[in-house]
Every structure is written in structure tokens, then in C-alpha cells.
mmCIF file of C-alpha atoms and ligand atoms in Angstrom:
data_model
loop_
_atom_site.group_PDB
_atom_site.id
_atom_site.type_symbol
_atom_site.label_atom_id
_atom_site.label_comp_id
_atom_site.label_asym_id
_atom_site.label_seq_id
_atom_site.Cartn_x
_atom_site.Cartn_y
_atom_site.Cartn_z
ATOM 1 C CA MET G 251 0.000 0.000 0.000
ATOM 2 C CA LYS G 252 2.902 2.346 0.859
ATOM 3 C CA ILE G 253 4.358 2.042 -2.639
ATOM 4 C CA VAL G 254 0.944 2.628 -4.131
ATOM 5 C CA ILE G 255 0.478 5.783 -2.044
ATOM 6 C CA GLU G 256 3.891 7.085 -3.048
ATOM 7 C CA ASP G 257 3.003 6.330 -6.667
ATOM 8 C CA LEU G 258 -0.245 8.170 -6.247
ATOM 9 C CA LYS G 259 1.493 11.173 -4.744
ATOM 10 C CA ILE G 260 3.899 11.328 -7.673
ATOM 11 C CA LYS G 261 1.115 11.023 -10.223
ATOM 12 C CA PHE G 262 -1.519 13.212 -8.579
ATOM 13 C CA GLY G 263 0.561 15.551 -6.403
ATOM 14 C CA LYS G 264 -1.399 17.775 -4.017
ATOM 15 C CA GLN G 265 -4.634 16.057 -4.971
ATOM 16 C CA ILE G 266 -3.629 13.148 -2.683
ATOM 17 C CA LEU G 267 -3.777 13.658 1.083
ATOM 18 C CA VAL G 268 -2.758 10.874 3.447
ATOM 19 C CA ASP G 269 -4.153 10.577 6.999
ATOM 20 C CA GLU G 270 -6.030 13.806 6.434
ATOM 21 C CA LYS G 271 -8.034 14.930 9.481
ATOM 22 C CA LEU G 272 -11.666 14.882 8.399
ATOM 23 C CA SER G 273 -13.104 17.031 11.173
ATOM 24 C CA ASN G 274 -12.521 20.020 8.890
ATOM 25 C CA TYR G 275 -14.771 18.405 6.294
ATOM 26 C CA SER G 276 -17.956 18.011 8.359
ATOM 27 C CA TRP G 277 -20.229 20.688 9.747
ATOM 28 C CA PHE G 278 -20.127 18.850 13.103
ATOM 29 C CA ASN G 279 -16.395 19.556 13.076
ATOM 30 C CA LEU G 280 -15.855 15.910 14.046
ATOM 31 C CA GLY G 281 -14.256 12.827 12.547
ATOM 32 C CA GLY G 282 -10.995 10.886 12.453
ATOM 33 C CA PRO G 283 -8.561 10.778 9.514
ATOM 34 C CA ALA G 284 -9.033 9.472 5.985
ATOM 35 C CA ASP G 285 -6.507 6.815 4.928
ATOM 36 C CA VAL G 286 -6.367 8.477 1.522
ATOM 37 C CA LEU G 287 -8.304 11.601 0.575
ATOM 38 C CA PHE G 288 -8.376 12.303 -3.152
ATOM 39 C CA LYS G 289 -9.366 15.848 -4.132
ATOM 40 C CA PRO G 290 -9.501 15.711 -7.917
ATOM 41 C CA ASP G 291 -9.201 18.783 -10.115
ATOM 42 C CA SER G 292 -10.552 17.209 -13.291
ATOM 43 C CA ILE G 293 -12.592 14.361 -14.723
ATOM 44 C CA LYS G 294 -9.446 13.128 -16.461
ATOM 45 C CA ASP G 295 -7.708 12.775 -13.074
ATOM 46 C CA ILE G 296 -10.684 10.964 -11.525
ATOM 47 C CA ILE G 297 -10.748 8.460 -14.362
ATOM 48 C CA SER G 298 -7.017 7.824 -14.310
ATOM 49 C CA PHE G 299 -7.045 7.531 -10.469
ATOM 50 C CA LEU G 300 -9.861 4.973 -10.499
ATOM 51 C CA GLU G 301 -8.301 3.029 -13.356
ATOM 52 C CA LYS G 302 -5.048 2.862 -11.394
ATOM 53 C CA ILE G 303 -6.463 1.985 -7.953
ATOM 54 C CA LYS G 304 -9.480 -0.076 -9.076
ATOM 55 C CA PRO G 305 -11.208 0.337 -5.686
ATOM 56 C CA GLN G 306 -14.098 -1.984 -4.827
ATOM 57 C CA LYS G 307 -15.738 1.040 -3.288
ATOM 58 C CA PHE G 308 -14.981 4.563 -2.113
ATOM 59 C CA THR G 309 -16.528 7.149 0.173
ATOM 60 C CA ILE G 310 -17.764 10.453 -1.231
ATOM 61 C CA LEU G 311 -17.802 13.707 0.703
ATOM 62 C CA GLY G 312 -19.610 16.836 -0.432
ATOM 63 C CA ALA G 313 -19.726 19.971 1.715
ATOM 64 C CA GLY G 314 -20.202 17.760 4.799
ATOM 65 C CA SER G 315 -23.376 19.549 5.930
ATOM 66 C CA ASN G 316 -25.275 16.292 6.324
ATOM 67 C CA THR G 317 -22.546 13.895 7.440
ATOM 68 C CA LEU G 318 -21.279 12.688 10.817
ATOM 69 C CA ILE G 319 -17.844 11.095 10.415
ATOM 70 C CA ARG G 320 -16.931 8.614 13.153
ATOM 71 C CA ASP G 321 -13.867 9.160 15.388
ATOM 72 C CA GLY G 322 -11.850 6.349 13.756
ATOM 73 C CA GLY G 323 -12.056 8.095 10.380
ATOM 74 C CA ILE G 324 -12.535 6.471 6.981
ATOM 75 C CA LYS G 325 -10.612 3.446 5.710
ATOM 76 C CA GLY G 326 -9.607 3.172 2.078
ATOM 77 C CA ILE G 327 -10.332 5.870 -0.456
ATOM 78 C CA THR G 328 -12.362 9.021 0.179
ATOM 79 C CA ILE G 329 -13.108 11.383 -2.699
ATOM 80 C CA LYS G 330 -14.026 15.029 -2.369
ATOM 81 C CA LEU G 331 -14.275 17.085 -5.545
ATOM 82 C CA SER G 332 -11.986 20.121 -5.507
ATOM 83 C CA SER G 333 -13.136 23.671 -6.192
ATOM 84 C CA ALA G 334 -12.454 23.010 -9.900
ATOM 85 C CA PHE G 335 -15.891 21.347 -9.820
ATOM 86 C CA SER G 336 -17.506 24.526 -8.570
ATOM 87 C CA TYR G 337 -18.808 26.173 -11.726
ATOM 88 C CA ILE G 338 -22.121 27.178 -13.294
ATOM 89 C CA ARG G 339 -23.053 27.942 -16.876
ATOM 90 C CA LEU G 340 -26.238 28.515 -18.790
ATOM 91 C CA GLU G 341 -26.403 25.576 -21.179
ATOM 92 C CA SER G 342 -29.462 26.679 -23.104
ATOM 93 C CA ASN G 343 -32.476 28.902 -22.743
ATOM 94 C CA ASN G 344 -33.595 27.382 -19.408
ATOM 95 C CA ILE G 345 -31.054 24.659 -18.558
ATOM 96 C CA ILE G 346 -28.218 25.316 -16.133
ATOM 97 C CA GLU G 347 -25.147 23.088 -15.985
ATOM 98 C CA VAL G 348 -23.551 22.976 -12.548
ATOM 99 C CA GLY G 349 -20.346 21.350 -11.272
ATOM 100 C CA ALA G 350 -21.168 18.997 -8.398
ATOM 101 C CA ALA G 351 -19.015 20.895 -5.867
ATOM 102 C CA THR G 352 -20.917 24.150 -6.420
ATOM 103 C CA SER G 353 -22.766 25.454 -3.380
ATOM 104 C CA ASP G 354 -26.553 25.347 -3.538
ATOM 105 C CA LYS G 355 -26.738 29.052 -2.684
ATOM 106 C CA LYS G 356 -24.578 29.989 -5.688
ATOM 107 C CA VAL G 357 -26.904 28.022 -7.963
ATOM 108 C CA ALA G 358 -29.973 29.811 -6.587
ATOM 109 C CA ASP G 359 -28.285 33.184 -7.138
ATOM 110 C CA PHE G 360 -27.203 32.278 -10.673
ATOM 111 C CA ALA G 361 -30.748 31.172 -11.576
ATOM 112 C CA MET G 362 -32.099 34.449 -10.193
ATOM 113 C CA GLU G 363 -29.568 36.490 -12.195
ATOM 114 C CA ASN G 364 -30.741 34.657 -15.318
ATOM 115 C CA SER G 365 -34.439 35.154 -14.495
ATOM 116 C CA LEU G 366 -35.081 31.432 -13.970
ATOM 117 C CA THR G 367 -37.547 30.407 -11.282
ATOM 118 C CA GLY G 368 -37.964 27.095 -9.415
ATOM 119 C CA LEU G 369 -34.489 27.015 -7.855
ATOM 120 C CA GLU G 370 -35.074 29.607 -5.102
ATOM 121 C CA PHE G 371 -35.237 26.981 -2.322
ATOM 122 C CA LEU G 372 -31.575 26.127 -2.928
ATOM 123 C CA ALA G 373 -30.702 29.433 -1.248
ATOM 124 C CA CYS G 374 -31.804 27.862 2.072
ATOM 125 C CA ILE G 375 -29.516 24.817 1.872
ATOM 126 C CA PRO G 376 -25.895 24.936 3.010
ATOM 127 C CA GLY G 377 -24.578 21.966 0.971
ATOM 128 C CA SER G 378 -23.174 21.239 -2.489
ATOM 129 C CA ILE G 379 -25.164 20.217 -5.556
ATOM 130 C CA GLY G 380 -23.641 16.689 -5.492
ATOM 131 C CA GLY G 381 -24.917 16.244 -1.928
ATOM 132 C CA ALA G 382 -28.282 17.723 -2.899
ATOM 133 C CA ILE G 383 -28.763 15.046 -5.569
ATOM 134 C CA ARG G 384 -27.915 12.169 -3.229
ATOM 135 C CA MET G 385 -30.149 13.589 -0.467
ATOM 136 C CA ASN G 386 -32.953 14.857 -2.717
ATOM 137 C CA THR G 387 -32.521 18.032 -0.777
ATOM 138 C CA GLY G 388 -35.380 20.437 -0.424
ATOM 139 C CA CYS G 389 -37.646 22.550 1.725
ATOM 140 C CA TYR G 390 -41.151 24.037 1.719
ATOM 141 C CA GLY G 391 -42.496 21.500 -0.771
ATOM 142 C CA ASP G 392 -39.709 21.917 -3.321
ATOM 143 C CA ASP G 393 -36.859 19.483 -3.827
ATOM 144 C CA ILE G 394 -34.113 18.965 -6.345
ATOM 145 C CA SER G 395 -35.845 16.057 -8.124
ATOM 146 C CA GLN G 396 -38.475 18.544 -9.372
ATOM 147 C CA ILE G 397 -35.917 20.649 -11.257
ATOM 148 C CA LEU G 398 -33.493 17.947 -12.355
ATOM 149 C CA HIS G 399 -32.781 17.217 -16.009
ATOM 150 C CA SER G 400 -29.839 14.803 -15.669
ATOM 151 C CA ILE G 401 -26.645 13.983 -13.784
ATOM 152 C CA GLU G 402 -23.193 13.063 -15.026
ATOM 153 C CA VAL G 403 -21.506 10.383 -12.912
ATOM 154 C CA ILE G 404 -18.333 8.314 -12.760
ATOM 155 C CA ASP G 405 -18.442 4.727 -11.487
ATOM 156 C CA ALA G 406 -15.739 2.869 -9.508
ATOM 157 C CA LYS G 407 -14.193 1.599 -12.768
ATOM 158 C CA GLY G 408 -13.764 5.160 -14.004
ATOM 159 C CA LYS G 409 -16.610 4.961 -16.523
ATOM 160 C CA LEU G 410 -18.388 8.241 -17.217
ATOM 161 C CA LYS G 411 -22.114 8.225 -17.960
ATOM 162 C CA VAL G 412 -25.181 10.426 -17.951
ATOM 163 C CA ILE G 413 -28.332 9.433 -16.050
ATOM 164 C CA LEU G 414 -31.615 11.148 -16.864
ATOM 165 C CA ALA G 415 -33.784 12.348 -13.981
ATOM 166 C CA GLU G 416 -36.609 10.019 -15.043
ATOM 167 C CA ASP G 417 -34.298 7.024 -14.494
ATOM 168 C CA ILE G 418 -33.690 7.880 -10.825
ATOM 169 C CA ASN G 419 -36.229 7.106 -8.101
ATOM 170 C CA PHE G 420 -36.400 10.030 -5.725
ATOM 171 C CA SER G 421 -38.336 10.085 -2.475
ATOM 172 C CA TYR G 422 -38.252 12.260 0.648
ATOM 173 C CA ARG G 423 -34.536 13.046 1.299
ATOM 174 C CA CYS G 424 -33.535 10.002 -0.717
ATOM 175 C CA SER G 425 -32.402 8.950 -4.192
ATOM 176 C CA ASP G 426 -31.790 5.408 -5.326
ATOM 177 C CA PHE G 427 -28.835 5.654 -7.710
ATOM 178 C CA GLU G 428 -25.907 3.361 -6.850
ATOM 179 C CA GLU G 429 -23.740 4.294 -3.810
ATOM 180 C CA ASN G 430 -20.498 4.107 -5.763
ATOM 181 C CA LEU G 431 -21.424 6.715 -8.339
ATOM 182 C CA LEU G 432 -19.649 10.032 -8.034
ATOM 183 C CA VAL G 433 -21.772 12.882 -9.373
ATOM 184 C CA THR G 434 -19.511 15.287 -11.286
ATOM 185 C CA SER G 435 -22.060 17.654 -12.807
ATOM 186 C CA VAL G 436 -25.774 18.230 -12.941
ATOM 187 C CA LYS G 437 -28.234 19.846 -15.342
ATOM 188 C CA LEU G 438 -31.123 21.728 -13.759
ATOM 189 C CA ILE G 439 -34.221 23.163 -15.410
ATOM 190 C CA GLY G 440 -35.700 26.535 -14.553
ATOM 191 C CA LYS G 441 -38.726 28.423 -15.858
ATOM 192 C CA HIS G 442 -38.518 31.972 -17.151
ATOM 193 C CA SER G 443 -39.931 34.582 -14.839
ATOM 194 C CA ILE G 444 -39.313 38.120 -13.626
ATOM 195 C CA LYS G 445 -36.022 38.610 -11.800
ATOM 196 C CA GLN G 446 -37.560 40.840 -9.127
ATOM 197 C CA LYS G 447 -40.207 38.196 -8.327
ATOM 198 C CA ILE G 448 -37.561 35.485 -8.066
ATOM 199 C CA ALA G 449 -35.453 37.643 -5.744
ATOM 200 C CA GLU G 450 -38.487 38.247 -3.518
ATOM 201 C CA LYS G 451 -39.384 34.550 -3.385
ATOM 202 C CA GLN G 452 -35.814 33.620 -2.510
ATOM 203 C CA LYS G 453 -35.700 36.233 0.237
ATOM 204 C CA THR G 454 -39.043 35.081 1.652
ATOM 205 C CA LEU G 455 -37.916 31.446 1.776
ATOM 206 C CA VAL G 456 -34.620 32.320 3.453
ATOM 207 C CA GLU G 457 -36.410 34.486 6.040
ATOM 208 C CA LYS G 458 -39.047 31.780 6.577
ATOM 209 C CA LYS G 459 -36.330 29.208 7.212
ATOM 210 C CA LYS G 460 -34.615 31.465 9.706
ATOM 211 C CA ASN G 461 -37.844 32.087 11.533
ATOM 212 C CA LYS G 462 -39.287 28.606 11.125
ATOM 213 C CA GLN G 463 -39.314 27.562 14.728
ATOM 214 C CA THR G 464 -40.315 30.988 15.872
ATOM 215 C CA LYS G 465 -43.590 30.715 13.987
ATOM 216 C CA LYS G 466 -44.331 27.351 15.544
ATOM 217 C CA LYS G 467 -44.295 28.892 18.992
ATOM 218 C CA LYS G 468 -47.007 31.497 18.421
ATOM 219 C CA LYS G 469 -48.169 31.369 22.014
ATOM 220 C CA LYS G 470 -44.892 32.472 23.485
ATOM 221 C CA LYS G 471 -44.954 35.935 21.947
ATOM 222 C CA LYS G 472 -42.182 37.449 23.970
ATOM 223 C CA LYS G 473 -39.937 34.544 23.190
ATOM 224 C CA ILE G 474 -40.813 34.912 19.497
ATOM 225 C CA LYS G 475 -39.601 38.483 19.394
ATOM 226 C CA LYS G 476 -36.326 37.478 21.002
ATOM 227 C CA GLN G 477 -35.874 34.516 18.687
ATOM 228 C CA LYS G 478 -36.705 36.496 15.567
ATOM 229 C CA LYS G 479 -33.908 38.812 16.400
ATOM 230 C CA LYS G 480 -31.510 35.924 16.928
ATOM 231 C CA ASN G 481 -32.876 33.745 14.066
ATOM 232 C CA SER G 482 -34.632 30.587 15.142
ATOM 233 C CA GLN G 483 -32.745 27.887 13.235
ATOM 234 C CA PRO G 484 -29.282 27.529 14.614
ATOM 235 C CA SER G 485 -26.536 29.095 12.602
ATOM 236 C CA GLN G 486 -22.829 29.478 13.323
ATOM 237 C CA ILE G 487 -22.946 26.274 15.351
ATOM 238 C CA LYS G 488 -21.571 22.812 14.767
ATOM 239 C CA THR G 489 -24.580 20.952 13.404
ATOM 240 C CA CYS G 490 -25.686 19.080 10.286
ATOM 241 C CA GLY G 491 -29.266 20.341 10.329
ATOM 242 C CA SER G 492 -32.160 17.917 10.797
ATOM 243 C CA THR G 493 -30.890 14.681 12.313
ATOM 244 C CA PHE G 494 -34.043 12.649 11.646
ATOM 245 C CA LYS G 495 -36.461 12.665 8.720
ATOM 246 C CA ASN G 496 -39.986 13.783 9.471
ATOM 247 C CA PRO G 497 -42.245 10.720 9.654
ATOM 248 C CA LYS G 498 -45.496 10.892 7.624
ATOM 249 C CA ASN G 499 -47.750 13.675 8.908
ATOM 250 C CA LYS G 500 -45.479 14.340 11.905
ATOM 251 C CA ASN G 501 -42.536 16.556 12.691
ATOM 252 C CA ALA G 502 -39.475 14.837 14.115
ATOM 253 C CA TRP G 503 -38.782 17.869 16.334
ATOM 254 C CA GLU G 504 -42.270 17.647 17.883
ATOM 255 C CA LEU G 505 -41.849 13.937 18.645
ATOM 256 C CA ILE G 506 -38.471 14.655 20.247
ATOM 257 C CA LYS G 507 -39.995 17.412 22.370
ATOM 258 C CA GLU G 508 -43.079 15.366 23.313
ATOM 259 C CA SER G 509 -40.783 12.556 24.427
ATOM 260 C CA ASN G 510 -38.912 14.986 26.710
ATOM 261 C CA CYS G 511 -35.654 14.383 24.873
ATOM 262 C CA ASP G 512 -34.882 18.021 24.137
ATOM 263 C CA ASN G 513 -32.707 18.367 27.248
ATOM 264 C CA LEU G 514 -30.779 15.142 26.787
ATOM 265 C CA ARG G 515 -27.042 15.324 26.259
ATOM 266 C CA VAL G 516 -24.059 12.976 26.076
ATOM 267 C CA GLY G 517 -20.771 14.635 26.968
ATOM 268 C CA ASP G 518 -20.633 17.788 24.876
ATOM 269 C CA ALA G 519 -23.171 16.486 22.356
ATOM 270 C CA LYS G 520 -26.491 18.225 22.894
ATOM 271 C CA ILE G 521 -29.732 19.175 21.220
ATOM 272 C CA SER G 522 -30.147 22.702 19.928
ATOM 273 C CA GLU G 523 -32.320 24.930 22.099
ATOM 274 C CA LYS G 524 -33.698 26.550 18.963
ATOM 275 C CA HIS G 525 -34.604 23.426 16.991
ATOM 276 C CA CYS G 526 -34.683 20.089 18.770
ATOM 277 C CA ASN G 527 -34.130 18.024 15.602
ATOM 278 C CA PHE G 528 -30.766 19.803 15.235
ATOM 279 C CA PHE G 529 -28.061 17.971 17.208
ATOM 280 C CA VAL G 530 -24.994 19.956 18.110
ATOM 281 C CA ASN G 531 -21.319 19.516 18.935
ATOM 282 C CA ASN G 532 -21.122 22.025 21.743
ATOM 283 C CA GLY G 533 -17.344 22.275 21.396
ATOM 284 C CA ASN G 534 -15.723 19.176 22.818
ATOM 285 C CA ALA G 535 -18.046 16.357 21.771
ATOM 286 C CA THR G 536 -16.786 13.247 20.005
ATOM 287 C CA SER G 537 -18.625 11.558 17.161
ATOM 288 C CA LYS G 538 -19.274 8.716 19.608
ATOM 289 C CA ASP G 539 -21.078 11.189 21.926
ATOM 290 C CA LEU G 540 -23.192 12.424 19.021
ATOM 291 C CA GLU G 541 -24.065 8.899 17.897
ATOM 292 C CA GLU G 542 -24.931 7.835 21.454
ATOM 293 C CA LEU G 543 -27.207 10.850 21.820
ATOM 294 C CA ILE G 544 -28.879 10.052 18.478
ATOM 295 C CA ASN G 545 -29.488 6.434 19.546
ATOM 296 C CA LYS G 546 -30.776 7.520 22.955
ATOM 297 C CA VAL G 547 -33.299 9.918 21.382
ATOM 298 C CA LYS G 548 -34.391 7.351 18.794
ATOM 299 C CA LYS G 549 -34.960 4.733 21.535
ATOM 300 C CA THR G 550 -36.840 7.106 23.852
ATOM 301 C CA VAL G 551 -39.076 8.450 21.058
ATOM 302 C CA PHE G 552 -39.934 4.873 20.075
ATOM 303 C CA GLN G 553 -40.729 3.903 23.675
ATOM 304 C CA LYS G 554 -42.989 6.953 24.099
ATOM 305 C CA THR G 555 -44.667 7.138 20.672
ATOM 306 C CA LYS G 556 -44.039 3.788 18.928
ATOM 307 C CA ILE G 557 -42.658 5.798 16.018
ATOM 308 C CA ASN G 558 -39.310 4.694 14.662
ATOM 309 C CA LEU G 559 -37.386 7.816 13.649
ATOM 310 C CA GLU G 560 -35.271 7.369 10.529
ATOM 311 C CA LEU G 561 -31.927 9.140 10.192
ATOM 312 C CA GLU G 562 -31.648 11.986 7.704
ATOM 313 C CA ILE G 563 -27.951 12.602 8.365
ATOM 314 C CA LYS G 564 -25.433 10.070 7.080
ATOM 315 C CA ILE G 565 -23.104 8.442 9.623
ATOM 316 C CA ILE G 566 -19.933 7.134 8.022
ATOM 317 C CA GLY G 567 -16.514 5.757 8.964
ATOM 318 C CA ILE G 568 -15.357 3.549 11.822
ATOM 319 C CA ASN G 569 -15.298 3.857 15.616
ATOM 320 C CA LYS G 570 -12.005 4.537 17.363
HETATM 321 C C1 FAD I 101 -28.073 24.481 9.205
HETATM 322 C C2 FAD I 101 -28.482 23.405 8.227
HETATM 323 C C3 FAD I 101 -29.731 23.469 7.616
HETATM 324 C C4 FAD I 101 -30.118 22.478 6.693
HETATM 325 N N1 FAD I 101 -31.352 22.567 6.097
HETATM 326 C C5 FAD I 101 -31.732 21.645 5.178
HETATM 327 C C6 FAD I 101 -33.008 21.733 4.514
HETATM 328 O O1 FAD I 101 -33.784 22.641 4.712
HETATM 329 N N2 FAD I 101 -33.319 20.766 3.624
HETATM 330 C C7 FAD I 101 -32.484 19.723 3.345
HETATM 331 O O2 FAD I 101 -32.824 18.881 2.506
HETATM 332 N N3 FAD I 101 -31.285 19.609 3.964
HETATM 333 C C8 FAD I 101 -30.880 20.535 4.864
HETATM 334 N N4 FAD I 101 -29.658 20.420 5.485
HETATM 335 C C9 FAD I 101 -28.825 19.239 5.238
HETATM 336 C C10 FAD I 101 -27.778 19.390 4.110
HETATM 337 O O3 FAD I 101 -27.410 20.740 3.907
HETATM 338 C C11 FAD I 101 -28.273 18.787 2.791
HETATM 339 O O4 FAD I 101 -28.578 17.423 2.935
HETATM 340 C C12 FAD I 101 -27.226 18.954 1.682
HETATM 341 O O5 FAD I 101 -27.791 18.672 0.439
HETATM 342 C C13 FAD I 101 -26.016 18.034 1.864
HETATM 343 O O6 FAD I 101 -25.046 18.407 0.898
HETATM 344 P P1 FAD I 101 -23.495 18.229 1.214
HETATM 345 O O7 FAD I 101 -22.759 18.597 -0.012
HETATM 346 O O8 FAD I 101 -23.130 18.921 2.452
HETATM 347 O O9 FAD I 101 -23.439 16.641 1.404
HETATM 348 P P2 FAD I 101 -22.565 15.780 2.407
HETATM 349 O O10 FAD I 101 -23.041 15.951 3.799
HETATM 350 O O11 FAD I 101 -21.117 15.969 2.160
HETATM 351 O O12 FAD I 101 -22.977 14.316 1.880
HETATM 352 C C14 FAD I 101 -24.326 13.869 1.975
HETATM 353 C C15 FAD I 101 -24.486 12.642 1.071
HETATM 354 O O13 FAD I 101 -24.303 13.029 -0.293
HETATM 355 C C16 FAD I 101 -23.283 12.238 -0.907
HETATM 356 N N5 FAD I 101 -22.575 13.100 -1.864
HETATM 357 C C17 FAD I 101 -22.038 14.338 -1.659
HETATM 358 N N6 FAD I 101 -21.482 14.809 -2.799
HETATM 359 C C18 FAD I 101 -21.651 13.835 -3.730
HETATM 360 C C19 FAD I 101 -21.274 13.697 -5.101
HETATM 361 N N7 FAD I 101 -20.589 14.635 -5.746
HETATM 362 N N8 FAD I 101 -21.613 12.546 -5.754
HETATM 363 C C20 FAD I 101 -22.289 11.568 -5.121
HETATM 364 N N9 FAD I 101 -22.666 11.626 -3.835
HETATM 365 C C21 FAD I 101 -22.352 12.747 -3.139
HETATM 366 C C22 FAD I 101 -22.384 11.789 0.252
HETATM 367 O O14 FAD I 101 -21.677 10.620 -0.089
HETATM 368 C C23 FAD I 101 -23.426 11.557 1.347
HETATM 369 O O15 FAD I 101 -24.037 10.311 1.181
HETATM 370 C C24 FAD I 101 -29.243 21.391 6.398
HETATM 371 C C25 FAD I 101 -27.970 21.354 7.017
HETATM 372 C C26 FAD I 101 -27.591 22.335 7.916
HETATM 373 C C27 FAD I 101 -26.221 22.285 8.522
#
């Protein structure tokens, strides 16, 4: 393996990182090292890397806003597209081509600049477009499957192909294309509209997201005012957003609250005071603390409500 790594370093230079600390790659700010982290600058490099290594499988990281990486890190190969895959261009009248490492917010802004509607919700999501496809990311009734034309992917053998949206099964925060497919670019469809209207819609959605929890607590008016000022969904904290998916006709945060789990903590892993489906690394938590807290909440909610909460965040890697 050592010789192979040295070979890789010679061939791919700074694109190969060995024993790279992954805590910098997750919004929880947690996670052990990656054996080998490959940060490719081009499709050509991805193909030649995969042809050389021939991995059975690899792990893909996007912006890390939905991923808890365990304390033991990730064995084998991890791939994270470099900023060379952060680009956007107008392909035709209403189709936008986006590199998979592009932030969702940039895509929303680009669509607005080009007077294309339907992509405003992306302004509320802190991840990359590659992650958005895997997660079928969305909010307020919109999700990426509704605006998707096609994705370009590379498989573990280094084969490049295009998959049309109609050939992917999307459901709530889920898509069913193979795990070992690395999305490299995406084509999204917008509808022509008036730029001013798009800007207003985007602003409304972003504000709504910030004040989401505030609105749910109408009774506590004083508290609302305070929270509106501070924004009600946590920001600037170490979290990956909603930990659990909302079960049918229920909100995960309400079930957590009803089950009196909102004050639970394990070490420095706690539940956000502003949104109790947001789990937080309060500074010195380990991934093990976070995972224990998640399991504790899941178990307690099941005991109290008989509802089995399903994870929205991805937990990857090995324990220490
Ligand atoms: C404060 C906050 C608020 C949030 N609000 C929302 C919300 O309203 N709605 C919502 O849906 N989500 C929300 N999220 C969760 C998260 O932002 C989304 O799931 C986002 O789409 C994840 O993108 P990412 O690039 O960070 O993916 P990552 O966390 O890096 O990865 C998530 C999954 O995508 C896969 N993946 C990433 N890139 C690629 C690629 N190029 N090819 C193939 N697979 C890939 C990974 O392997 C992994 O399985 C929120 C998160 C935070 C922190």
C-alpha cells in the first residue's frame, strides 16, 4: 500500500492527502482521519485515479453539511471534488449546468440572475449540488428532483455516464442511484420569470427558514420576538441540520420534544435549544457522543410514541 500511495502522490501531487483529518470536512467539526483523501481537479484525473487503484468502493464527501464522520475516520479511499468542480453555466435557454461541488446558494443566485424560477429553495440549503442530488434536498415542498434534467456520474471503474432524472427514483430526502457513483455535474431546469419576483421569493424562503421555529411557537410571543432577532434555526454552530427525517404527517422535532428528549445530552453532544431536531457539537463532543445521543433519542421516542425515527444525516466511517 505504501508504494501505491507514493506512486499516487507522484502522479496526482497535491490532490492526494494521506491521513487527512476529516473534522474540517464536516459541519459537526468531528471525525478521524481518511486513509487516503483524493481531491480531484478534473474528470481526467478521476478516471485515471480509479483506473489505477481499481477500488471496490470509495466514500464520497460533499460539503459535509449532512454527514457525521466517526472518530476512527474512513478506511480506504475518500473522494471530495476540488473547487475546480464549482462552476455554473447557462447551457441553453432554461437549462443550467452545474459542477457537483458548487454550493446550492450559488446556484440559486445564478438562476435568479438569469431570471429562472424554481431554484429559489436552494438558497436555504448549506450543501453542495452533489450532496443535494444524493439527499434529494429540499424545503417548503420543493426538492431537487423537481428541477433535475440529468446527472453526469463516474463509477468505480472510471466509466463516465449520464443518467436522466426520469431514471432515478427520488423520495423524501432520498435517491436510489448506486452508492459508488460520483456525481460530477448536474443539469437543472428553470422556468422563465421576472427577476424581481424570483429575488423576492428567494428572500421570503430564506427568512421563513430562519424564523421557522419561531412561527411554531405562536403562544410564546415574547420569546418569538427574542428569537426572531436571533434567528430561530441555529446558525454558526456545529450541526448538520435535521438529524431525523420527518415521519409521515409528523414533525421529528415535535416527537423529540413530546418525548422529553430536548434536554438530553451525552458529553458535549447536545440538542439545539432553537430546533430540537438539530443535534450539536457544543465544542468538545466526540462523534461517539453524538451517535450515542442520536441512539438515545431514537430509543426514547420509540418507547414513548411507537414511532421509529429514521436518520436523515449520514453516519460514516469507523469507531475509534
Ligand atoms: C443548518 C443546516 C440546515 C439544513 N437545512 C436543510 C433543509 O432545509 N433541507 C435539506 O434537505 N437539507 C438541509 N440540510 C442538510 C444538508 O445541507 C443537505 O442534505 C445537503 O444537500 C447536503 O449536501 P453536502 O454537499 O453537504 O453533502 P454531504 O453531507 O457531504 O454528503 C451527503 C451525502 O451526499 C453524498 N454526496 C455528496 N457529494 C456527492 C457527489 N458529488 N456525488 C455523489 N454523492 C455525493 C455523500 O456521499 C453523502 O451520502 C441542512 C444542514 C444544515 C447544517
